[in-house]
């Protein structure tokens, strides 16, 4: 892992980072071509791309409901129990995020409020490839179900036999997914956004994917909603002398094993301690089933930041703005106030990032690439929309009329001001033209 040794008073900066971004120009160009082709040719294009990229011929993309019913019997009891436990805790957490419509009435009779409605449909992208992710189904579908979304569509690349992993199907059943299609990549995003003969379009697309999926989400954003454009996964571990180097090492590796582009940061206070962590990484690699991916990630994207003080360390954390932040330090809760930028914060030695990935309850779809500076985890809010509600009484209009007219006049919007002035006239004179109704009817007055 690369090292940065900060001097006393030296600030960590973005220049120390080596981020790759969510996608590159090649991915953006390729995704653009795929999306236009799917829009033009529909299912025929989906079949061609599925055969080209996944090596599978698929005639009917939709997974029959019968496959959902029998999925549980094809998965180990331990996995089913784990999925159900995770689902219960994820659902409970997200239930607490639900917002209700609200209305408030002022003393002058004006009613204002917010009407909260679930989206009609969402599409969830579940990656395939290096690993299978039933947890992604839970983390995306359950908040949508809690929000009240009626149509929840899952797309995922087909397995070599053309089907879908049974654990993913079981997660779909548990989570309330209503449709499942065996299509992945940028072509799946295009199908969700614009529809094909077999896949109806959705209002919003969520879920992680590779660079081509990320690029496709960027392209369709605006025509449909998206949650975020997710880049490579990240973890930052702040470790003091109380942290066991073996645990810190395995926590770094738990992120590195996702992808060679995954970024792992260790923020610590002593070079000897950093050496100890790296030695434990080598020891763990000997047993890892994903050693090649893990080693590549740590070698190419790993960074150790050696600080002098905790204050300097927390400033480094806020510059990194990591997707996952582990405060593997004594009295971790005391540092919570110093964290300004992080997707999810894991406090103390007994809280590895893995619990957040699976069962703790908070969502594991998190802002990456430093976007935690302004972005938040996936939540129930992503699956609802809000309409403002306004109802004025005559008294409320009379109270606010002058302010509206003055602001409209300042902005040069004549009809804005006139629409209020005419109502004000009606209240004051009985005529929208500022005179008695009888005079208006007889045509008198310059405004008649």
Coordinates of C-alpha atoms in Angstrom, one line a residue:
X1 CA 0.0 0.0 0.0
X2 CA 1.2 3.5 -0.8
X3 CA 2.0 5.7 2.2
X4 CA 1.6 9.4 3.0
X5 CA 3.4 10.6 6.1
X6 CA 2.0 13.9 7.3
X7 CA 4.2 16.3 9.1
X8 CA 2.9 18.2 12.2
X9 CA 0.4 20.7 11.0
X10 CA 0.4 19.4 7.4
X11 CA -3.0 19.1 5.8
X12 CA -4.1 16.0 3.9
X13 CA -5.4 17.0 0.4
X14 CA -7.1 15.6 -2.7
X15 CA -3.7 15.6 -4.3
X16 CA -2.8 12.6 -2.1
X17 CA -5.7 10.6 -3.5
X18 CA -5.7 8.4 -6.6
X19 CA -9.4 8.0 -7.5
X20 CA -10.4 6.4 -10.8
X21 CA -14.0 7.7 -11.0
X22 CA -17.2 5.9 -11.7
X23 CA -16.6 5.4 -15.4
X24 CA -14.3 6.5 -18.2
X25 CA -14.8 7.9 -21.7
X26 CA -14.8 4.5 -23.3
X27 CA -17.5 3.2 -21.0
X28 CA -19.6 6.4 -21.7
X29 CA -19.2 6.0 -25.5
X30 CA -20.1 2.3 -25.4
X31 CA -23.1 2.8 -23.1
X32 CA -24.4 5.5 -25.4
X33 CA -24.3 3.3 -28.4
X34 CA -26.0 0.4 -26.5
X35 CA -28.7 2.6 -25.2
X36 CA -29.6 4.0 -28.6
X37 CA -29.6 0.5 -30.1
X38 CA -31.9 -0.9 -27.4
X39 CA -34.3 2.1 -27.9
X40 CA -34.3 1.4 -31.6
X41 CA -34.5 -2.4 -31.6
X42 CA -35.9 -3.4 -28.2
X43 CA -35.7 -7.1 -27.2
X44 CA -33.7 -8.1 -30.3
X45 CA -30.9 -5.8 -29.2
X46 CA -31.1 -7.2 -25.6
X47 CA -30.8 -10.7 -26.9
X48 CA -27.7 -9.8 -29.0
X49 CA -25.9 -8.0 -26.2
X50 CA -26.8 -10.8 -23.7
X51 CA -25.2 -13.4 -26.0
X52 CA -22.2 -11.2 -26.7
X53 CA -21.4 -10.1 -23.1
X54 CA -22.8 -12.9 -21.0
X55 CA -22.3 -15.8 -23.4
X56 CA -26.0 -16.8 -23.0
X57 CA -28.8 -17.1 -25.5
X58 CA -32.0 -15.9 -23.8
X59 CA -35.3 -16.0 -25.6
X60 CA -37.7 -15.0 -22.7
X61 CA -36.0 -12.6 -20.3
X62 CA -38.8 -12.7 -17.6
X63 CA -38.3 -15.2 -14.8
X64 CA -41.5 -17.1 -14.1
X65 CA -43.2 -16.6 -10.8
X66 CA -42.9 -20.3 -10.2
X67 CA -39.1 -20.0 -10.0
X68 CA -39.6 -17.6 -7.1
X69 CA -41.9 -20.0 -5.2
X70 CA -39.3 -22.8 -5.4
X71 CA -36.2 -20.7 -4.8
X72 CA -36.1 -21.2 -1.1
X73 CA -35.9 -25.0 -1.4
X74 CA -32.8 -24.6 -3.6
X75 CA -30.9 -22.5 -1.1
X76 CA -29.3 -23.8 2.1
X77 CA -31.3 -23.3 5.3
X78 CA -28.5 -21.2 6.7
X79 CA -28.6 -18.8 3.8
X80 CA -32.4 -18.5 4.0
X81 CA -32.3 -17.8 7.7
X82 CA -29.6 -15.2 7.1
X83 CA -31.6 -13.5 4.4
X84 CA -34.7 -13.4 6.5
X85 CA -32.8 -12.0 9.5
X86 CA -31.2 -9.3 7.3
X87 CA -34.6 -8.5 5.7
X88 CA -36.3 -8.1 9.1
X89 CA -33.6 -5.7 10.3
X90 CA -33.4 -3.7 7.1
X91 CA -37.1 -3.4 6.9
X92 CA -37.3 -2.2 10.5
X93 CA -34.6 0.4 9.9
X94 CA -36.3 1.8 6.8
X95 CA -39.7 1.8 8.4
X96 CA -38.4 4.5 10.7
X97 CA -37.5 6.7 7.7
X98 CA -41.1 6.8 6.4
X99 CA -42.5 10.3 6.0
X100 CA -46.2 11.1 6.1
X101 CA -48.0 13.8 4.2
X102 CA -48.4 16.9 6.4
X103 CA -50.5 20.1 6.3
X104 CA -50.5 23.3 8.3
X105 CA -53.2 26.0 8.5
X106 CA -52.2 29.6 9.3
X107 CA -54.3 31.9 11.4
X108 CA -55.4 33.7 8.2
X109 CA -56.8 30.4 6.8
X110 CA -54.0 29.5 4.3
X111 CA -53.3 25.8 4.1
X112 CA -49.8 24.7 3.1
X113 CA -48.4 21.2 3.2
X114 CA -46.6 18.3 1.5
X115 CA -48.3 15.3 -0.1
X116 CA -46.1 12.3 -0.1
X117 CA -46.7 9.6 -2.7
X118 CA -44.7 6.5 -3.6
X119 CA -43.2 6.1 -7.0
X120 CA -45.3 3.9 -9.3
X121 CA -42.4 1.8 -10.4
X122 CA -38.7 1.3 -9.8
X123 CA -36.0 -0.8 -11.4
X124 CA -33.3 -2.5 -9.3
X125 CA -30.0 -3.4 -10.9
X126 CA -28.3 -6.4 -9.2
X127 CA -24.8 -7.0 -10.4
X128 CA -23.4 -10.4 -11.5
X129 CA -19.9 -11.3 -12.6
X130 CA -17.3 -11.7 -9.9
X131 CA -19.8 -12.4 -7.1
X132 CA -23.5 -12.8 -6.5
X133 CA -25.3 -10.2 -4.4
X134 CA -28.7 -11.2 -2.9
X135 CA -27.9 -8.5 -0.3
X136 CA -28.2 -5.9 -3.0
X137 CA -31.8 -7.0 -3.7
X138 CA -32.7 -6.6 0.0
X139 CA -31.1 -3.2 0.3
X140 CA -32.9 -1.8 -2.8
X141 CA -36.2 -3.6 -2.9
X142 CA -37.1 -3.4 0.8
X143 CA -36.9 0.5 1.0
X144 CA -39.0 0.6 -2.1
X145 CA -41.6 -1.8 -0.6
X146 CA -41.6 0.2 2.6
X147 CA -42.3 3.3 0.6
X148 CA -45.3 1.7 -1.0
X149 CA -44.0 1.2 -4.6
X150 CA -46.3 -1.3 -6.3
X151 CA -44.1 -2.4 -9.2
X152 CA -40.6 -3.4 -8.2
X153 CA -38.5 -4.7 -11.2
X154 CA -35.2 -6.6 -10.7
X155 CA -32.7 -7.0 -13.6
X156 CA -29.6 -9.1 -13.2
X157 CA -27.2 -10.8 -15.7
X158 CA -28.1 -14.4 -16.4
X159 CA -26.1 -17.3 -15.0
X160 CA -24.3 -19.5 -17.6
X161 CA -27.5 -21.7 -17.7
X162 CA -29.6 -18.7 -18.5
X163 CA -31.2 -18.6 -15.1
X164 CA -30.8 -16.6 -11.9
X165 CA -29.0 -17.6 -8.7
X166 CA -31.6 -19.1 -6.3
X167 CA -30.4 -16.9 -3.4
X168 CA -31.1 -13.8 -5.5
X169 CA -34.6 -15.2 -6.3
X170 CA -35.3 -15.9 -2.7
X171 CA -34.2 -12.4 -1.8
X172 CA -36.6 -11.0 -4.4
X173 CA -39.4 -13.1 -3.0
X174 CA -38.7 -11.9 0.6
X175 CA -38.4 -8.3 -0.5
X176 CA -41.5 -8.0 -2.6
X177 CA -40.0 -7.8 -6.1
X178 CA -42.8 -8.1 -8.6
X179 CA -40.9 -8.8 -11.8
X180 CA -37.4 -10.3 -12.6
X181 CA -35.6 -10.2 -15.9
X182 CA -32.3 -11.9 -16.9
X183 CA -30.6 -9.0 -18.5
X184 CA -27.6 -7.0 -17.3
X185 CA -25.2 -4.3 -18.3
X186 CA -26.0 -1.0 -20.0
X187 CA -28.6 -2.7 -22.1
X188 CA -30.6 -3.5 -18.9
X189 CA -30.5 0.1 -17.9
X190 CA -31.8 1.1 -21.3
X191 CA -34.6 -1.4 -21.1
X192 CA -35.7 -0.1 -17.6
X193 CA -35.5 3.6 -18.8
X194 CA -37.2 3.3 -22.2
X195 CA -38.9 -0.1 -22.3
X196 CA -38.8 -2.9 -24.8
X197 CA -41.5 -5.4 -26.0
X198 CA -41.1 -7.4 -22.9
X199 CA -40.0 -4.9 -20.2
X200 CA -42.1 -1.9 -19.4
X201 CA -40.2 1.3 -18.4
X202 CA -39.9 2.4 -14.8
X203 CA -39.9 5.8 -13.1
X204 CA -36.5 5.3 -11.3
X205 CA -33.5 3.0 -11.5
X206 CA -31.4 2.1 -8.4
X207 CA -28.5 -0.3 -7.6
X208 CA -24.8 -0.6 -8.3
X209 CA -23.0 -1.9 -11.3
X210 CA -19.8 -1.8 -13.3
X211 CA -18.4 1.2 -15.2
X212 CA -20.8 0.6 -18.1
X213 CA -23.8 0.4 -15.9
X214 CA -22.7 3.6 -14.1
X215 CA -22.3 5.3 -17.5
X216 CA -25.7 4.1 -18.6
X217 CA -27.4 5.5 -15.5
X218 CA -25.7 8.9 -16.1
X219 CA -27.0 8.9 -19.7
X220 CA -30.6 8.1 -18.9
X221 CA -30.7 10.3 -15.8
X222 CA -33.3 13.0 -16.5
X223 CA -35.5 10.7 -18.6
X224 CA -35.8 8.6 -15.5
X225 CA -34.7 9.1 -11.9
X226 CA -31.5 7.4 -10.6
X227 CA -30.3 6.9 -7.1
X228 CA -26.6 7.8 -7.6
X229 CA -23.7 7.0 -10.0
X230 CA -21.7 4.5 -7.9
X231 CA -17.9 4.2 -8.5
X232 CA -15.6 1.6 -7.0
X233 CA -16.2 0.6 -3.4
X234 CA -14.2 2.2 -0.6
X235 CA -13.3 1.8 3.1
X236 CA -11.3 4.0 5.4
X237 CA -10.2 2.6 8.7
X238 CA -8.9 4.9 11.4
X239 CA -6.9 2.8 13.8
X240 CA -5.1 3.8 17.0
X241 CA -2.8 1.7 19.2
X242 CA -5.8 -0.1 20.8
X243 CA -6.8 -1.7 17.4
X244 CA -5.6 -5.2 16.7
X245 CA -3.6 -5.1 13.4
X246 CA -5.0 -8.5 12.4
X247 CA -8.6 -7.1 12.6
X248 CA -7.7 -3.9 10.8
X249 CA -6.0 -5.9 8.0
X250 CA -9.0 -8.2 7.5
X251 CA -11.4 -5.2 7.4
X252 CA -9.3 -3.5 4.7
X253 CA -9.3 -6.8 2.8
X254 CA -13.1 -7.2 3.1
X255 CA -13.4 -4.1 0.9
X256 CA -10.5 -4.9 -1.4
X257 CA -11.8 -8.3 -2.3
X258 CA -14.8 -6.7 -4.1
X259 CA -12.8 -5.4 -7.1
X260 CA -9.3 -4.5 -8.1
X261 CA -10.4 -0.9 -8.3
X262 CA -11.8 -0.9 -4.7
X263 CA -10.0 1.8 -2.6
X264 CA -8.8 1.0 0.9
X265 CA -7.5 3.7 3.3
X266 CA -5.8 3.2 6.6
X267 CA -5.4 6.3 8.7
X268 CA -3.1 5.7 11.7
X269 CA -0.5 7.3 13.9
X270 CA 2.7 5.2 13.7
X271 CA 4.7 3.6 10.9
X272 CA 5.5 0.6 12.9
X273 CA 1.8 0.0 13.4
X274 CA 1.2 0.4 9.7
X275 CA 4.0 -2.2 9.1
X276 CA 2.2 -4.6 11.4
X277 CA -1.1 -4.2 9.5
X278 CA 0.6 -4.9 6.2
X279 CA 2.3 -8.0 7.6
X280 CA -1.2 -9.3 8.7
X281 CA -2.5 -8.6 5.2
X282 CA 0.1 -10.9 3.8
X283 CA -0.7 -13.5 6.4
X284 CA -4.5 -13.3 5.6
X285 CA -3.8 -13.4 1.8
X286 CA -2.4 -16.9 2.2
X287 CA -5.9 -18.1 3.1
X288 CA -8.0 -15.8 0.9
X289 CA -10.2 -17.3 -1.8
X290 CA -10.0 -14.0 -3.6
X291 CA -6.3 -13.3 -3.1
X292 CA -5.6 -12.0 -6.6
X293 CA -8.3 -9.4 -6.6
X294 CA -7.5 -8.4 -3.0
X295 CA -3.8 -8.0 -3.6
X296 CA -4.4 -6.0 -6.7
X297 CA -6.7 -3.6 -5.0
X298 CA -4.4 -3.0 -2.0
X299 CA -1.3 -2.6 -4.2
X300 CA -2.9 -0.3 -6.8
X301 CA -5.5 1.6 -4.8
X302 CA -4.5 1.1 -1.1
X303 CA -3.2 4.1 0.9
X304 CA -1.8 4.5 4.4
X305 CA -1.9 7.9 5.9
X306 CA 0.3 8.4 9.0
X307 CA -0.9 11.3 11.2
X308 CA 0.4 13.0 14.3
X309 CA -2.8 13.8 16.0
X310 CA -6.4 12.6 16.0
X311 CA -7.5 16.1 14.8
X312 CA -5.2 15.7 11.8
X313 CA -6.5 12.2 11.2
X314 CA -10.2 13.3 11.2
X315 CA -9.4 16.1 8.8
X316 CA -7.9 13.5 6.4
X317 CA -11.0 11.4 6.8
X318 CA -13.2 14.4 5.8
X319 CA -11.1 15.0 2.7
X320 CA -11.3 11.3 1.7
X321 CA -15.1 11.4 2.4
X322 CA -15.2 7.6 2.3
X323 CA -18.1 5.3 1.4
X324 CA -17.4 3.3 4.6
X325 CA -15.6 4.7 7.6
X326 CA -14.5 2.5 10.5
X327 CA -13.4 4.3 13.6
X328 CA -11.4 1.4 15.1
X329 CA -10.2 3.5 18.1
X330 CA -10.8 3.8 21.8
X331 CA -13.9 5.8 22.6
X332 CA -15.0 5.9 19.0
X333 CA -18.4 7.5 19.8
X334 CA -16.6 10.6 21.0
X335 CA -15.3 11.2 17.5
X336 CA -18.7 11.1 15.8
X337 CA -19.1 14.9 15.9
X338 CA -15.8 15.3 14.1
X339 CA -17.0 13.3 11.0
X340 CA -18.4 15.6 8.4
X341 CA -18.1 13.4 5.3
X342 CA -18.8 9.7 5.2
X343 CA -21.4 7.4 3.7
X344 CA -21.7 5.1 6.7
X345 CA -19.8 5.2 10.0
X346 CA -18.9 2.1 12.0
X347 CA -18.0 2.7 15.6
X348 CA -15.6 0.6 17.6
X349 CA -13.8 -2.7 17.5
X350 CA -16.9 -4.8 17.3
X351 CA -18.4 -3.1 14.3
X352 CA -16.7 -4.3 11.1
X353 CA -18.0 -2.9 7.8
X354 CA -19.4 -6.4 6.9
X355 CA -22.3 -6.1 9.4
X356 CA -23.4 -3.0 7.5
X357 CA -23.2 -4.8 4.2
X358 CA -25.6 -7.5 5.3
X359 CA -27.7 -7.4 8.5
X360 CA -27.3 -4.2 10.6
X361 CA -30.3 -2.5 8.9
X362 CA -28.9 0.8 7.5
X363 CA -28.6 0.7 3.7
X364 CA -25.4 -0.5 2.1
X365 CA -25.9 1.5 -1.1
X366 CA -23.7 4.5 -0.2
X367 CA -22.0 7.5 -1.9
X368 CA -18.6 6.7 -3.4
X369 CA -15.7 8.6 -4.8
X370 CA -15.9 11.4 -2.4
X371 CA -19.5 12.2 -3.1
X372 CA -20.3 11.7 0.6
X373 CA -19.4 15.4 0.7
X374 CA -23.0 16.1 -0.5
X375 CA -24.8 12.7 -1.0
X376 CA -26.5 10.3 1.4
X377 CA -27.2 6.6 1.6
X378 CA -30.1 5.1 -0.3
X379 CA -33.3 5.5 1.8
X380 CA -37.0 5.4 1.6
X381 CA -36.9 9.0 0.4
X382 CA -35.5 7.8 -2.9
X383 CA -38.7 5.9 -3.6
X384 CA -41.3 8.6 -2.9
X385 CA -42.0 12.0 -4.4
X386 CA -43.6 15.0 -2.8
X387 CA -46.1 17.5 -4.0
X388 CA -46.5 20.8 -2.4
X389 CA -50.1 21.7 -1.4
X390 CA -51.4 25.3 -1.2
X391 CA -54.9 26.5 -0.5
X392 CA -55.4 30.2 0.3
X393 CA -58.4 31.8 1.9
X394 CA -59.6 35.3 0.9
X395 CA -58.0 36.6 4.1
X396 CA -54.7 35.0 3.3
X397 CA -54.6 36.4 -0.2
X398 CA -55.4 39.9 1.1
X399 CA -52.5 39.5 3.6
X400 CA -49.9 38.4 1.1
X401 CA -51.1 40.2 -2.0
X402 CA -48.8 43.3 -1.7
X403 CA -45.7 41.2 -1.2
X404 CA -46.5 39.0 -4.3
X405 CA -47.2 42.0 -6.4
X406 CA -44.1 43.8 -5.4
X407 CA -41.8 40.8 -6.0
X408 CA -43.5 40.1 -9.4
X409 CA -43.1 43.8 -10.4
X410 CA -39.4 43.6 -9.5
X411 CA -39.0 40.5 -11.7
X412 CA -40.9 42.1 -14.6
X413 CA -43.7 39.5 -14.6
X414 CA -46.8 41.5 -15.3
X415 CA -49.3 38.7 -15.4
X416 CA -48.0 37.3 -12.1
X417 CA -48.8 40.6 -10.4
X418 CA -52.1 41.1 -12.2
X419 CA -53.4 37.7 -11.2
X420 CA -53.1 38.7 -7.6
X421 CA -54.2 42.3 -8.1
X422 CA -57.4 41.3 -9.8
X423 CA -58.3 39.0 -6.8
X424 CA -57.4 41.8 -4.4
X425 CA -59.7 44.1 -6.4
X426 CA -62.5 41.6 -6.2
X427 CA -62.2 41.4 -2.5
X428 CA -62.1 45.2 -2.0
X429 CA -64.6 46.4 -4.7
X430 CA -66.5 43.3 -5.8
X431 CA -65.0 43.6 -9.3
X432 CA -61.8 42.1 -10.7
X433 CA -61.3 45.4 -12.5
X434 CA -61.3 47.5 -9.3
X435 CA -64.8 48.9 -9.6
X436 CA -68.4 47.9 -8.7
X437 CA -69.6 45.0 -10.7
X438 CA -72.4 47.1 -12.2
X439 CA -69.9 49.6 -13.6
X440 CA -67.8 46.8 -15.1
X441 CA -70.9 45.4 -16.7
X442 CA -71.8 48.7 -18.3
X443 CA -68.3 49.1 -19.8
X444 CA -67.3 52.1 -17.7
X445 CA -63.7 52.8 -16.7
X446 CA -60.4 52.7 -18.5
X447 CA -59.9 49.0 -17.7
X448 CA -63.2 47.9 -19.1

